[in-house]
Tab-separated table of C-alpha atoms in Angstrom:
chain	number	residue	atom	x	y	z
Q	1	MET	CA	19.927	35.468	-19.911
Q	2	VAL	CA	20.016	35.511	-16.106
Q	3	LYS	CA	19.374	38.934	-14.594
Q	4	PRO	CA	21.773	40.106	-11.839
Q	5	ASN	CA	18.844	40.346	-9.425
Q	6	ASP	CA	17.988	36.715	-10.166
Q	7	LYS	CA	21.546	35.692	-9.292
Q	8	ASN	CA	21.195	37.363	-5.905
Q	9	PHE	CA	17.889	35.677	-5.135
Q	10	ARG	CA	19.273	32.314	-6.269
Q	11	LYS	CA	22.075	32.783	-3.754
Q	12	TYR	CA	19.584	33.756	-1.040
Q	13	THR	CA	17.497	30.665	-1.780
Q	14	LEU	CA	20.473	28.356	-1.432
Q	15	TRP	CA	21.369	30.060	1.843
Q	16	VAL	CA	17.913	29.617	3.382
Q	17	ILE	CA	17.708	25.976	2.249
Q	18	THR	CA	21.110	25.337	3.832
Q	19	ALA	CA	20.052	27.136	7.021
Q	20	ALA	CA	16.829	25.122	7.146
Q	21	ALA	CA	18.774	21.886	6.701
Q	22	ILE	CA	21.103	22.726	9.599
Q	23	PHE	CA	18.261	23.917	11.845
Q	24	ARG	CA	16.106	20.854	11.196
Q	25	PHE	CA	18.990	18.458	11.725
Q	26	PHE	CA	19.812	19.817	15.162
Q	27	VAL	CA	16.144	19.973	16.184
Q	28	LEU	CA	15.435	16.379	15.151
Q	29	LEU	CA	18.217	15.241	17.495
Q	30	ARG	CA	16.337	16.724	20.470
Q	31	PHE	CA	13.304	14.442	20.290
Q	32	ASP	CA	12.894	10.761	21.022
Q	33	LEU	CA	11.048	8.704	18.408
Q	34	THR	CA	7.327	9.303	18.052
Q	35	PRO	CA	5.130	6.187	18.365
Q	36	GLN	CA	4.553	6.315	14.604
Q	37	GLU	CA	8.285	6.408	13.889
Q	38	SER	CA	8.905	3.474	16.221
Q	39	TYR	CA	6.169	1.575	14.404
Q	40	TYR	CA	7.659	2.360	10.993
Q	41	TRP	CA	11.117	1.381	12.246
Q	42	ASN	CA	9.557	-1.999	13.062
Q	43	PHE	CA	8.449	-2.142	9.419
Q	44	ALA	CA	12.037	-1.585	8.351
Q	45	ARG	CA	13.424	-4.467	10.371
Q	46	HIS	CA	10.919	-6.756	8.643
Q	47	PRO	CA	11.797	-6.024	4.975
Q	48	ALA	CA	8.916	-6.819	2.630
Q	49	LEU	CA	7.494	-5.793	-0.731
Q	50	GLY	CA	4.603	-4.069	1.015
Q	51	TYR	CA	2.997	-3.474	4.372
Q	52	PHE	CA	-0.469	-3.387	5.898
Q	53	ASP	CA	-0.696	0.308	6.800
Q	54	HIS	CA	1.412	2.084	4.201
Q	55	PRO	CA	3.444	1.365	1.062
Q	56	SER	CA	7.151	0.655	1.030
Q	57	VAL	CA	9.301	3.728	0.291
Q	58	MET	CA	9.352	4.930	3.892
Q	59	PRO	CA	10.345	1.608	5.558
Q	60	TRP	CA	12.798	0.807	2.758
Q	61	THR	CA	14.452	4.195	3.337
Q	62	ILE	CA	14.642	3.583	7.096
Q	63	TRP	CA	16.128	0.143	6.424
Q	64	LEU	CA	18.844	1.694	4.234
Q	65	THR	CA	19.737	4.584	6.540
Q	66	THR	CA	19.825	2.402	9.664
Q	67	LYS	CA	22.110	-0.040	7.862
Q	68	ILE	CA	24.492	2.845	7.199
Q	69	PHE	CA	24.137	4.947	10.369
Q	70	GLY	CA	22.794	2.438	12.882
Q	71	THR	CA	19.528	2.072	14.767
Q	72	ASN	CA	19.381	5.494	16.377
Q	73	ILE	CA	17.671	8.851	15.926
Q	74	VAL	CA	19.883	9.888	13.001
Q	75	GLY	CA	19.651	6.513	11.297
Q	76	ILE	CA	15.856	6.469	11.498
Q	77	ARG	CA	15.145	10.135	10.710
Q	78	LEU	CA	17.822	10.909	8.143
Q	79	GLY	CA	15.568	9.930	5.249
Q	80	ALA	CA	12.844	12.341	6.367
Q	81	TRP	CA	15.436	15.107	6.613
Q	82	LEU	CA	16.784	14.409	3.127
Q	83	TYR	CA	13.320	14.163	1.561
Q	84	GLY	CA	12.361	17.443	3.239
Q	85	ILE	CA	15.366	19.296	1.817
Q	86	GLY	CA	14.783	17.696	-1.576
Q	87	ALA	CA	11.174	18.904	-1.541
Q	88	LEU	CA	12.349	22.481	-0.958
Q	89	ILE	CA	14.718	22.167	-3.921
Q	90	PHE	CA	11.914	20.937	-6.181
Q	91	LEU	CA	9.673	23.785	-4.981
Q	92	TRP	CA	12.453	26.211	-5.894
Q	93	LEU	CA	12.849	24.656	-9.358
Q	94	ILE	CA	9.094	24.757	-10.011
Q	95	ALA	CA	8.619	28.311	-8.740
Q	96	LYS	CA	11.515	29.799	-10.704
Q	97	LYS	CA	10.317	28.024	-13.852
Q	98	ILE	CA	6.785	29.381	-13.467
Q	99	TRP	CA	7.753	32.835	-12.169
Q	100	ASP	CA	11.310	33.969	-11.358
Q	101	GLU	CA	14.068	33.653	-8.760
Q	102	LYS	CA	12.562	36.306	-6.487
Q	103	ILE	CA	9.210	34.527	-6.256
Q	104	ALA	CA	11.032	31.218	-5.859
Q	105	PHE	CA	13.048	32.589	-2.941
Q	106	TRP	CA	9.976	33.833	-1.089
Q	107	ALA	CA	8.075	30.633	-1.854
Q	108	VAL	CA	10.878	28.511	-0.404
Q	109	LEU	CA	11.300	30.806	2.602
Q	110	SER	CA	7.561	30.668	3.311
Q	111	ALA	CA	7.549	26.875	3.042
Q	112	ILE	CA	10.515	26.633	5.415
Q	113	CYS	CA	8.517	28.568	8.023
Q	114	VAL	CA	5.343	26.424	7.893
Q	115	PRO	CA	4.950	24.223	11.019
Q	116	LEU	CA	3.520	21.235	9.131
Q	117	PHE	CA	6.323	21.281	6.560
Q	118	ASN	CA	8.957	21.373	9.294
Q	119	VAL	CA	7.416	18.357	10.995
Q	120	ALA	CA	7.510	16.518	7.666
Q	121	GLY	CA	11.160	17.464	7.270
Q	122	MET	CA	12.255	15.991	10.601
Q	123	PHE	CA	9.914	13.202	11.725
Q	124	PHE	CA	9.639	10.155	9.491
Q	125	THR	CA	6.141	9.295	8.319
Q	126	PRO	CA	4.961	8.555	4.750
Q	127	ASP	CA	4.618	12.314	4.158
Q	128	PRO	CA	8.295	13.258	3.543
Q	129	PRO	CA	8.744	10.894	0.554
Q	130	LEU	CA	5.212	11.663	-0.667
Q	131	VAL	CA	5.901	15.412	-0.821
Q	132	PHE	CA	9.351	14.877	-2.349
Q	133	PHE	CA	8.085	12.659	-5.165
Q	134	TRP	CA	4.867	14.674	-5.647
Q	135	LEU	CA	6.799	17.900	-6.255
Q	136	GLY	CA	9.522	16.027	-8.123
Q	137	SER	CA	6.967	14.428	-10.438
Q	138	THR	CA	5.346	17.813	-11.069
Q	139	PHE	CA	8.666	19.418	-12.006
Q	140	LEU	CA	9.687	16.484	-14.193
Q	141	LEU	CA	6.307	16.465	-15.952
Q	142	ILE	CA	6.696	20.143	-16.838
Q	143	GLU	CA	10.182	19.417	-18.192
Q	144	ALA	CA	8.907	16.377	-20.099
Q	145	ILE	CA	6.148	18.406	-21.733
Q	146	GLU	CA	8.413	21.311	-22.641
Q	147	THR	CA	11.317	19.231	-23.981
Q	148	ASP	CA	9.465	16.065	-25.046
Q	149	SER	CA	12.626	14.249	-24.000
Q	150	TRP	CA	12.490	10.516	-23.333
Q	151	ILE	CA	14.627	10.881	-20.224
Q	152	TYR	CA	12.201	13.335	-18.605
Q	153	TRP	CA	9.192	11.173	-19.430
Q	154	ILE	CA	10.929	8.130	-17.952
Q	155	LEU	CA	11.933	10.046	-14.814
Q	156	THR	CA	8.387	11.396	-14.495
Q	157	GLY	CA	6.990	7.866	-14.577
Q	158	LEU	CA	9.520	6.610	-12.048
Q	159	SER	CA	8.957	9.518	-9.662
Q	160	ALA	CA	5.168	9.294	-9.937
Q	161	GLY	CA	5.270	5.559	-9.249
Q	162	LEU	CA	7.442	6.125	-6.193
Q	163	SER	CA	5.003	8.773	-4.963
Q	164	MET	CA	2.295	6.082	-4.999
Q	165	LEU	CA	4.729	3.725	-3.279
Q	166	SER	CA	5.069	6.399	-0.587
Q	167	LYS	CA	1.382	6.993	0.137
Q	168	TYR	CA	-1.843	6.159	-1.682
Q	169	THR	CA	-2.828	9.848	-1.644
Q	170	ALA	CA	-0.561	10.194	-4.688
Q	171	VAL	CA	-3.322	8.720	-6.849
Q	172	PHE	CA	-4.570	12.315	-6.973
Q	173	TRP	CA	-1.299	13.328	-8.617
Q	174	PHE	CA	-2.114	11.038	-11.564
Q	175	PHE	CA	-5.577	12.554	-11.841
Q	176	GLY	CA	-3.974	16.001	-11.729
Q	177	ALA	CA	-1.452	15.117	-14.441
Q	178	PHE	CA	-4.229	13.982	-16.788
Q	179	LEU	CA	-6.234	17.137	-16.056
Q	180	PHE	CA	-3.132	19.281	-16.591
Q	181	LEU	CA	-2.548	17.804	-20.047
Q	182	LEU	CA	-6.224	18.080	-20.918
Q	183	LEU	CA	-6.567	21.721	-19.879
Q	184	ASN	CA	-3.658	23.040	-21.929
Q	185	GLN	CA	-4.366	22.967	-25.640
Q	186	LYS	CA	-0.710	22.804	-26.652
Q	187	TYR	CA	-0.115	19.939	-24.198
Q	188	ARG	CA	-3.017	17.728	-25.343
Q	189	LYS	CA	-0.937	16.211	-28.110
Q	190	HIS	CA	0.991	14.331	-25.428
Q	191	LEU	CA	-2.149	12.342	-24.596
Q	192	ALA	CA	-1.550	10.521	-27.879
Q	193	SER	CA	2.211	10.217	-27.403
Q	194	PRO	CA	3.765	6.801	-26.688
Q	195	LYS	CA	6.148	8.513	-24.264
Q	196	LEU	CA	3.273	9.259	-21.888
Q	197	TYR	CA	2.185	5.613	-21.834
Q	198	VAL	CA	5.726	4.382	-21.365
Q	199	ALA	CA	5.914	6.733	-18.379
Q	200	LEU	CA	2.641	5.295	-17.039
Q	201	PHE	CA	3.985	1.765	-17.459
Q	202	ILE	CA	7.164	2.695	-15.570
Q	203	SER	CA	5.070	4.178	-12.761
Q	204	LEU	CA	3.105	0.924	-12.588
Q	205	VAL	CA	6.329	-1.071	-12.382
Q	206	ALA	CA	7.580	1.222	-9.601
Q	207	PHE	CA	4.335	0.669	-7.679
Q	208	SER	CA	4.186	-3.074	-8.402
Q	209	PRO	CA	5.800	-4.225	-5.105
Q	210	GLU	CA	2.727	-2.948	-3.261
Q	211	ILE	CA	0.402	-4.660	-5.736
Q	212	ILE	CA	2.284	-7.952	-5.410
Q	213	TRP	CA	2.238	-7.793	-1.601
Q	214	ASN	CA	-1.490	-7.079	-1.561
Q	215	ALA	CA	-2.183	-9.917	-3.984
Q	216	GLN	CA	-0.284	-12.252	-1.658
Q	217	HIS	CA	-2.158	-11.011	1.440
Q	218	LYS	CA	-5.802	-10.895	0.300
Q	219	TRP	CA	-5.579	-7.212	-0.687
Q	220	ALA	CA	-5.300	-6.325	3.000
Q	221	SER	CA	-3.756	-2.869	2.630
Q	222	PHE	CA	-6.023	-1.722	-0.206
Q	223	LEU	CA	-9.117	-2.845	1.714
Q	224	TYR	CA	-7.897	-1.263	4.950
Q	225	GLN	CA	-7.309	2.120	3.320
Q	226	SER	CA	-10.544	2.129	1.309
Q	227	ALA	CA	-13.413	-0.097	2.441
Q	228	ARG	CA	-12.625	0.135	6.153
Q	229	ARG	CA	-12.492	3.922	6.162
Q	230	ALA	CA	-15.653	4.096	4.056
Q	231	ASN	CA	-17.444	1.829	6.530
Q	232	GLU	CA	-16.519	4.176	9.383
Q	233	ILE	CA	-18.527	6.981	7.793
Q	234	ARG	CA	-21.923	7.111	9.477
Q	235	HIS	CA	-23.483	10.586	9.291
Q	236	ILE	CA	-22.715	14.266	8.831
Q	237	ARG	CA	-20.595	15.751	11.611
Q	238	ILE	CA	-20.237	19.495	11.308
Q	239	GLY	CA	-17.860	19.503	14.267
Q	240	TYR	CA	-15.420	17.404	12.247
Q	241	PHE	CA	-15.416	19.988	9.468
Q	242	PHE	CA	-14.659	22.901	11.784
Q	243	GLY	CA	-12.023	20.788	13.513
Q	244	TYR	CA	-10.463	20.133	10.113
Q	245	ILE	CA	-10.381	23.851	9.272
Q	246	GLY	CA	-8.908	24.704	12.663
Q	247	ALA	CA	-6.222	22.048	12.360
Q	248	GLN	CA	-5.213	23.289	8.904
Q	249	LEU	CA	-5.092	26.913	10.072
Q	250	PHE	CA	-2.762	25.891	12.877
Q	251	ALA	CA	-0.584	23.463	10.899
Q	252	VAL	CA	-0.003	25.708	7.878
Q	253	SER	CA	-0.440	29.012	9.792
Q	254	PRO	CA	-3.444	31.308	9.188
Q	255	ILE	CA	-2.198	33.738	6.530
Q	256	LEU	CA	-0.441	31.176	4.344
Q	257	TYR	CA	-3.307	28.682	4.705
Q	258	VAL	CA	-5.969	31.193	3.707
Q	259	GLY	CA	-3.759	32.438	0.887
Q	260	ALA	CA	-3.161	28.917	-0.445
Q	261	VAL	CA	-6.845	27.958	-0.215
Q	262	VAL	CA	-8.051	31.155	-1.888
Q	263	LYS	CA	-5.440	30.747	-4.620
Q	264	SER	CA	-6.598	27.165	-5.182
Q	265	LEU	CA	-10.308	28.026	-5.217
Q	266	LYS	CA	-9.741	30.912	-7.633
Q	267	SER	CA	-7.579	28.826	-9.981
Q	268	PRO	CA	-10.438	27.670	-12.276
Q	269	PHE	CA	-11.642	31.260	-12.785
Q	270	ALA	CA	-8.101	32.570	-13.233
Q	271	TYR	CA	-7.415	29.829	-15.770
Q	272	ILE	CA	-10.590	30.566	-17.749
Q	273	LYS	CA	-9.742	34.269	-17.759
Q	274	ALA	CA	-6.230	33.493	-18.965
Q	275	ILE	CA	-7.193	31.236	-21.865
Q	276	ARG	CA	-9.807	33.727	-23.032
Q	277	GLY	CA	-6.960	36.102	-23.734
Q	278	LYS	CA	-7.533	38.582	-20.937
Q	279	THR	CA	-4.007	37.854	-19.813
Q	280	GLU	CA	-1.180	37.183	-22.231
Q	281	SER	CA	1.288	35.527	-19.879
Q	282	SER	CA	1.926	31.876	-20.724
Q	283	LYS	CA	3.507	31.553	-17.273
Q	284	LYS	CA	0.243	32.766	-15.741
Q	285	ILE	CA	-1.634	30.042	-17.598
Q	286	LEU	CA	0.953	27.479	-16.499
Q	287	ALA	CA	0.711	28.539	-12.847
Q	288	ASP	CA	-3.089	28.535	-12.743
Q	289	SER	CA	-3.379	25.196	-14.525
Q	290	ILE	CA	-0.847	23.555	-12.179
Q	291	ILE	CA	-2.725	24.737	-9.078
Q	292	LEU	CA	-6.074	23.823	-10.636
Q	293	SER	CA	-4.849	20.338	-11.556
Q	294	PHE	CA	-2.605	19.278	-8.679
Q	295	SER	CA	-4.009	21.146	-5.659
Q	296	LEU	CA	-7.695	21.943	-6.058
Q	297	PRO	CA	-9.034	18.365	-6.528
Q	298	LEU	CA	-7.475	17.033	-3.323
Q	299	LEU	CA	-8.483	20.174	-1.420
Q	300	LEU	CA	-12.121	19.794	-2.503
Q	301	PHE	CA	-12.131	16.044	-1.867
Q	302	PHE	CA	-10.867	16.186	1.705
Q	303	SER	CA	-12.951	19.271	2.497
Q	304	ALA	CA	-16.035	17.260	1.503
Q	305	VAL	CA	-14.871	14.180	3.400
Q	306	ALA	CA	-14.283	16.337	6.500
Q	307	ILE	CA	-18.045	16.736	6.899
Q	308	LEU	CA	-18.316	12.967	7.400
Q	309	TYR	CA	-14.938	11.772	8.687
Q	310	TRP	CA	-12.056	13.083	10.785
Q	311	VAL	CA	-9.473	14.349	8.267
Q	312	LYS	CA	-6.006	14.426	9.795
Q	313	LEU	CA	-4.054	17.643	9.410
Q	314	ASN	CA	-1.258	16.042	7.347
Q	315	TRP	CA	-3.440	14.440	4.674
Q	316	LEU	CA	-3.391	17.538	2.474
Q	317	ILE	CA	0.291	18.339	2.873
Q	318	PRO	CA	1.449	17.926	-0.782
Q	319	ILE	CA	-1.115	20.343	-2.194
Q	320	TYR	CA	-0.068	23.461	-0.282
Q	321	PHE	CA	3.432	24.124	-1.626
Q	322	ILE	CA	2.628	25.506	-5.075
Q	323	PRO	CA	-0.495	27.484	-4.031
Q	324	ILE	CA	1.607	29.127	-1.308
Q	325	ALA	CA	4.085	30.077	-4.035
Q	326	GLY	CA	1.186	31.451	-6.077
Q	327	TYR	CA	-0.007	33.462	-3.097
Q	328	VAL	CA	3.513	34.853	-2.657
Q	329	GLU	CA	3.554	35.896	-6.320
Q	330	TRP	CA	0.173	37.638	-5.935
Q	331	SER	CA	1.345	39.539	-2.845
Q	332	ILE	CA	4.603	40.660	-4.476
Q	333	GLU	CA	2.917	41.590	-7.758
Q	334	LEU	CA	0.518	43.899	-5.897
Q	335	ASN	CA	3.377	45.266	-3.794
Q	336	LYS	CA	1.765	43.948	-0.616
Q	337	LYS	CA	3.467	42.540	2.463
Q	338	TRP	CA	1.092	39.674	3.145
Q	339	HIS	CA	3.657	37.065	2.138
Q	340	THR	CA	6.141	38.574	4.603
Q	341	LEU	CA	3.588	38.619	7.422
Q	342	GLY	CA	2.564	35.074	6.553
Q	343	ALA	CA	6.134	33.824	6.726
Q	344	ILE	CA	6.779	35.648	10.022
Q	345	LEU	CA	3.614	34.264	11.650
Q	346	ALA	CA	4.398	30.755	10.422
Q	347	ALA	CA	7.982	30.989	11.680
Q	348	LEU	CA	6.861	32.223	15.107
Q	349	THR	CA	4.359	29.367	15.375
Q	350	THR	CA	7.037	26.842	14.453
Q	351	LEU	CA	9.562	28.249	16.931
Q	352	ILE	CA	7.035	28.406	19.775
Q	353	LEU	CA	6.006	24.803	19.122
Q	354	ILE	CA	9.601	23.604	19.138
Q	355	ILE	CA	10.476	25.533	22.311
Q	356	VAL	CA	7.392	24.256	24.145
Q	357	MET	CA	8.067	20.674	23.063
Q	358	ILE	CA	11.762	20.755	24.008
Q	359	PHE	CA	11.572	22.721	27.254
Q	360	PRO	CA	8.897	21.950	29.894
Q	361	LEU	CA	7.975	25.620	30.283
Q	362	VAL	CA	4.259	25.077	29.691
Q	363	PRO	CA	2.312	21.975	30.796
Q	364	ILE	CA	1.307	20.093	27.637
Q	365	THR	CA	-0.168	16.648	27.075
Q	366	GLY	CA	-1.377	14.431	24.231
Q	367	GLU	CA	0.316	14.152	20.839
Q	368	MET	CA	2.686	17.045	21.533
Q	369	VAL	CA	4.456	14.971	24.196
Q	370	SER	CA	3.993	11.603	22.508
Q	371	THR	CA	7.794	11.179	22.413
Q	372	TYR	CA	8.101	11.513	26.183
Q	373	GLY	CA	8.128	8.783	28.833
Q	374	TRP	CA	8.838	5.668	26.803
Q	375	ASP	CA	12.275	5.179	28.328
Q	376	LYS	CA	10.636	5.145	31.762
Q	377	LEU	CA	8.146	2.500	30.671
Q	378	ALA	CA	10.950	0.438	29.134
Q	379	SER	CA	12.932	0.648	32.379
Q	380	ARG	CA	9.929	-0.575	34.345
Q	381	MET	CA	9.314	-3.408	31.875
Q	382	GLU	CA	12.971	-4.408	32.104
Q	383	SER	CA	12.587	-4.711	35.887
Q	384	GLU	CA	9.499	-6.880	35.419
Q	385	LEU	CA	11.345	-9.161	32.994
Q	386	MET	CA	14.037	-9.885	35.583
Q	387	HIS	CA	11.546	-11.920	37.632
Q	388	VAL	CA	9.856	-14.009	34.936
Q	389	PRO	CA	10.876	-16.945	32.683
Q	390	ASP	CA	12.976	-16.120	29.618
Q	391	ILE	CA	10.192	-17.190	27.252
Q	392	THR	CA	7.813	-14.553	28.639
Q	393	PHE	CA	6.594	-12.268	25.863
Q	394	ILE	CA	5.511	-8.617	25.950
Q	395	PHE	CA	2.517	-7.088	24.204
Q	396	GLY	CA	0.464	-3.896	24.057
Q	397	ALA	CA	-3.144	-2.906	23.455
Q	398	GLU	CA	-2.594	-0.954	20.236
Q	399	TYR	CA	0.355	-0.352	17.933
Q	400	LYS	CA	2.045	2.561	19.748
Q	401	VAL	CA	3.025	0.867	23.015
Q	402	PRO	CA	4.503	-2.301	21.452
Q	403	ALA	CA	6.268	-0.240	18.784
Q	404	GLU	CA	7.960	2.023	21.340
Q	405	LEU	CA	8.886	-0.880	23.620
Q	406	SER	CA	10.403	-2.773	20.687
Q	407	TYR	CA	12.755	0.164	20.178
Q	408	HIS	CA	13.511	1.107	23.799
Q	409	LEU	CA	13.932	-2.286	25.477
Q	410	PRO	CA	17.453	-3.769	25.674
Q	411	ASN	CA	18.327	-5.937	22.648
Q	412	ARG	CA	15.163	-4.609	20.955
Q	413	PRO	CA	12.923	-7.705	21.144
Q	414	GLN	CA	9.887	-8.063	18.897
Q	415	VAL	CA	7.059	-6.938	21.161
Q	416	CYS	CA	3.651	-8.317	20.178
Q	417	GLY	CA	0.582	-6.331	19.208
Q	418	PRO	CA	-3.105	-6.192	20.142
Q	419	ASN	CA	-3.978	-9.257	18.056
Q	420	VAL	CA	-2.799	-11.246	21.100
Q	421	ILE	CA	-6.130	-10.397	22.735
Q	422	GLY	CA	-8.283	-10.572	19.623
Q	423	LEU	CA	-8.010	-6.979	18.412
Q	424	ARG	CA	-6.854	-5.744	15.006
Q	425	GLY	CA	-3.124	-6.324	15.019
Q	426	MET	CA	-2.189	-3.945	12.199
Q	427	GLU	CA	1.283	-4.890	10.882
Q	428	PHE	CA	2.025	-6.885	14.073
Q	429	THR	CA	-0.249	-9.603	12.690
Q	430	TYR	CA	2.402	-10.456	10.097
Q	431	TRP	CA	5.369	-10.516	12.476
Q	432	VAL	CA	4.364	-12.953	15.220
Q	433	ASN	CA	2.564	-16.310	14.930
Q	434	LEU	CA	0.226	-16.428	17.920
Q	435	ASP	CA	0.312	-20.234	18.018
Q	436	THR	CA	3.973	-20.057	19.047
Q	437	LEU	CA	2.940	-18.096	22.146
Q	438	ALA	CA	0.451	-20.652	23.490
Q	439	GLY	CA	1.076	-21.598	27.120
Q	440	ARG	CA	3.589	-18.812	27.687
Q	441	ASP	CA	3.386	-16.043	30.260
Q	442	ALA	CA	3.296	-12.391	29.212
Q	443	ILE	CA	3.631	-8.833	30.433
Q	444	PHE	CA	1.040	-6.422	29.114
Q	445	ALA	CA	1.594	-2.635	28.957
Q	446	LEU	CA	-1.146	-0.065	28.525
Q	447	ASP	CA	-1.070	3.675	27.808
Q	448	PRO	CA	-4.677	4.971	27.998
Q	449	ARG	CA	-3.831	8.061	25.900
Q	450	TRP	CA	-4.360	6.069	22.728
Q	451	GLY	CA	-7.961	4.980	23.196
Q	452	PHE	CA	-7.644	1.682	25.090
Q	453	SER	CA	-8.981	2.078	28.622
Q	454	LEU	CA	-7.896	0.387	31.825
Q	455	GLU	CA	-11.420	-0.989	32.270
Q	456	ARG	CA	-11.304	-2.620	28.849
Q	457	ALA	CA	-7.974	-4.238	29.658
Q	458	ARG	CA	-9.382	-5.660	32.880
Q	459	LYS	CA	-12.243	-7.242	30.942
Q	460	LEU	CA	-10.268	-8.578	27.964
Q	461	LEU	CA	-7.104	-10.011	29.504
Q	462	PRO	CA	-8.799	-12.766	31.588
Q	463	LYS	CA	-10.392	-14.111	28.394
Q	464	TYR	CA	-6.959	-15.041	27.022
Q	465	PHE	CA	-4.917	-15.800	30.137
Q	466	GLU	CA	-5.450	-18.235	32.970
Q	467	LYS	CA	-4.405	-15.657	35.563
Q	468	VAL	CA	-3.882	-11.874	35.442
Q	469	GLU	CA	-2.183	-9.646	38.031
Q	470	GLU	CA	-2.256	-5.855	37.928
Q	471	THR	CA	0.957	-4.189	39.115
Q	472	GLU	CA	1.636	-0.741	40.530
Q	473	PRO	CA	0.744	1.991	37.973
Q	474	LEU	CA	3.572	4.108	36.560
Q	475	PRO	CA	2.651	7.820	36.362
Q	476	VAL	CA	4.895	9.986	34.171
Q	477	TYR	CA	5.309	13.725	34.688
Q	478	ARG	CA	6.877	16.462	32.574
Q	479	GLY	CA	7.382	19.951	33.933
Q	480	GLY	CA	5.004	19.257	36.802
Q	481	ALA	CA	2.167	18.068	34.546
Q	482	LYS	CA	1.123	14.446	34.273
Q	483	VAL	CA	1.783	13.151	30.767
Q	484	THR	CA	0.169	9.746	31.263
Q	485	THR	CA	-0.049	6.764	33.571
Q	486	TYR	CA	1.227	3.429	32.300
Q	487	TYR	CA	-0.463	0.253	33.524
Q	488	ILE	CA	1.388	-3.060	33.577
Q	489	PHE	CA	-0.176	-6.507	33.988
Q	490	ARG	CA	1.446	-9.884	34.614
Q	491	CYS	CA	-0.399	-12.495	32.583
Q	492	TYR	CA	-0.030	-16.289	32.920
Q	493	ASN	CA	-0.584	-19.180	30.489
Q	494	TYR	CA	-1.683	-17.598	27.214
Q	495	GLU	CA	-4.549	-19.294	25.376
Q	496	PRO	CA	-4.861	-17.973	21.783
C-alpha cells in the first residue's frame, strides 16, 4: 500500500527530474562542442563495430541522433541528455526500492545538483551511457533476484553488456554483481541458476562487437587501455593522490563526496553488523551490500592507482550515486540537515561553474574554456585554404585540433591526425591512409594547450615535408584574457 506521503514525494521527484531535464537542455545549447565531443562525433561518421579509444555505444548513439536531428549541437548531445535523465530515473527506482519515496526524492535531488553529474548529463563522453547502464543493470539485477523472472535476467544481461560496450570501467560492475550474490545468503542460490549464466552469455553477446573489432585490429583498444597505461606507471607520486582527492571534492562537491566516501568505506562494517542480527532491516542489509559490492571496490582501486597514476575526475562517476543516496538516508534518519547543505553547496558550485563558463565575467583558461575559439581557428584555416591547391590536406598535432577542425570547417572534411608526423594517431590512424597523402601539400594547426609545443612542431615538421613556412600566430581572447594562441604552418610535399 502506498502511503499518502509517498505519493507526494513521488510527485516531487518527477517534478525535479523534469526541471533538471529542461535546465540541462537549455544549458547544453549554450556551449560549442568540446574537443572530446568533436572527436567522438568523428567516430560516429565512421561507423564500426569498435574503436581504438572507447567502445561503441557512445558513437553509435551519436550516429543515430545526428541521422535524426542533423549534425549540430542537439544532434550530437541529445544522447548524453537522454542517458542523464534515464540515470536519474534508475537512481529513483533503486532508492525507493531500498528505502522509500522520501529518500528517493532527496537522493535524486542531490544527484541533480552535483557538478560532475550535470556535466555527464549534457556533454557526450562515454560516461553518460556508462552511468545509465550501470544503474540500470543494478536495478534490473535486484528485480531479477527478487522475482527470479526470465525477462529480468535477460534484461540484466543485456544492460550489463551494454555498460561494458560503453566503457571498460563496467568490468567492475560484473565483479560487484558476483560479490553481491555471494554476500547475501538468500541470493547465493542464483549462482547455480541457469538464468544467471544465460544473462552472462547475453552480456557477452552485447559486448561482442568490441571483441570482434579488437580481434580484427591486433587487440589495439584492449592493449591501449591496459598495457599502455600500466607502462606509464613509474613511481609513487603523492602529489597525484592529493590532486585526485581535490578533483573529486570539487567535482562531486565536498559534503556529498565525503558523505559518499564515508558511506562506502563503512559499508563492510555496516553489512557485518546487519547480518549478525544487530539490525533487523532487510532493506538495511540490501543497501549496505549494494554499496559494498558496486561502489567500494572501484573506489579502493582508483584510490590506490592515484598514488601512481593521474586518475581523472570522471573515472569514478558511476560509483557515487547510490552511496550519496545512502548518505541522504543516514542524514534524514538522524534528523540532520547535512543532505540539504550538501545539495545546496553542490547546486551553488554547479551554477557558478555554468555562469563563469557562459559569461566572460572572470578570466578562465584551460579545460573550462576548451569549447571556445575553434570557430576562429576554422575561419583562419578557411582563409589559408583559399590560396592552396584543392588536394591540400589539413592535420593537427594531437586529436583535439583535427577533431574540432573536422567539425567546424565548411563541408566538414576529414582532417588528419598526428600520425602524419609519426606520432600516435589514436582513431585517426584508421580513417586516413598516409600513402594517399604522399607528395601533397598540407596546412598544420597547433594549439599548445594540449601538450604539443611550438618548438616540437618546428623540429618535427621538416622531417616529413620538403619545405615548411610558419604563418602569423592567431591569439584568441575571452573576456580580456588570452585563451590560447593557435599556430599555423604551410607545409609542402609530404613524405610519409
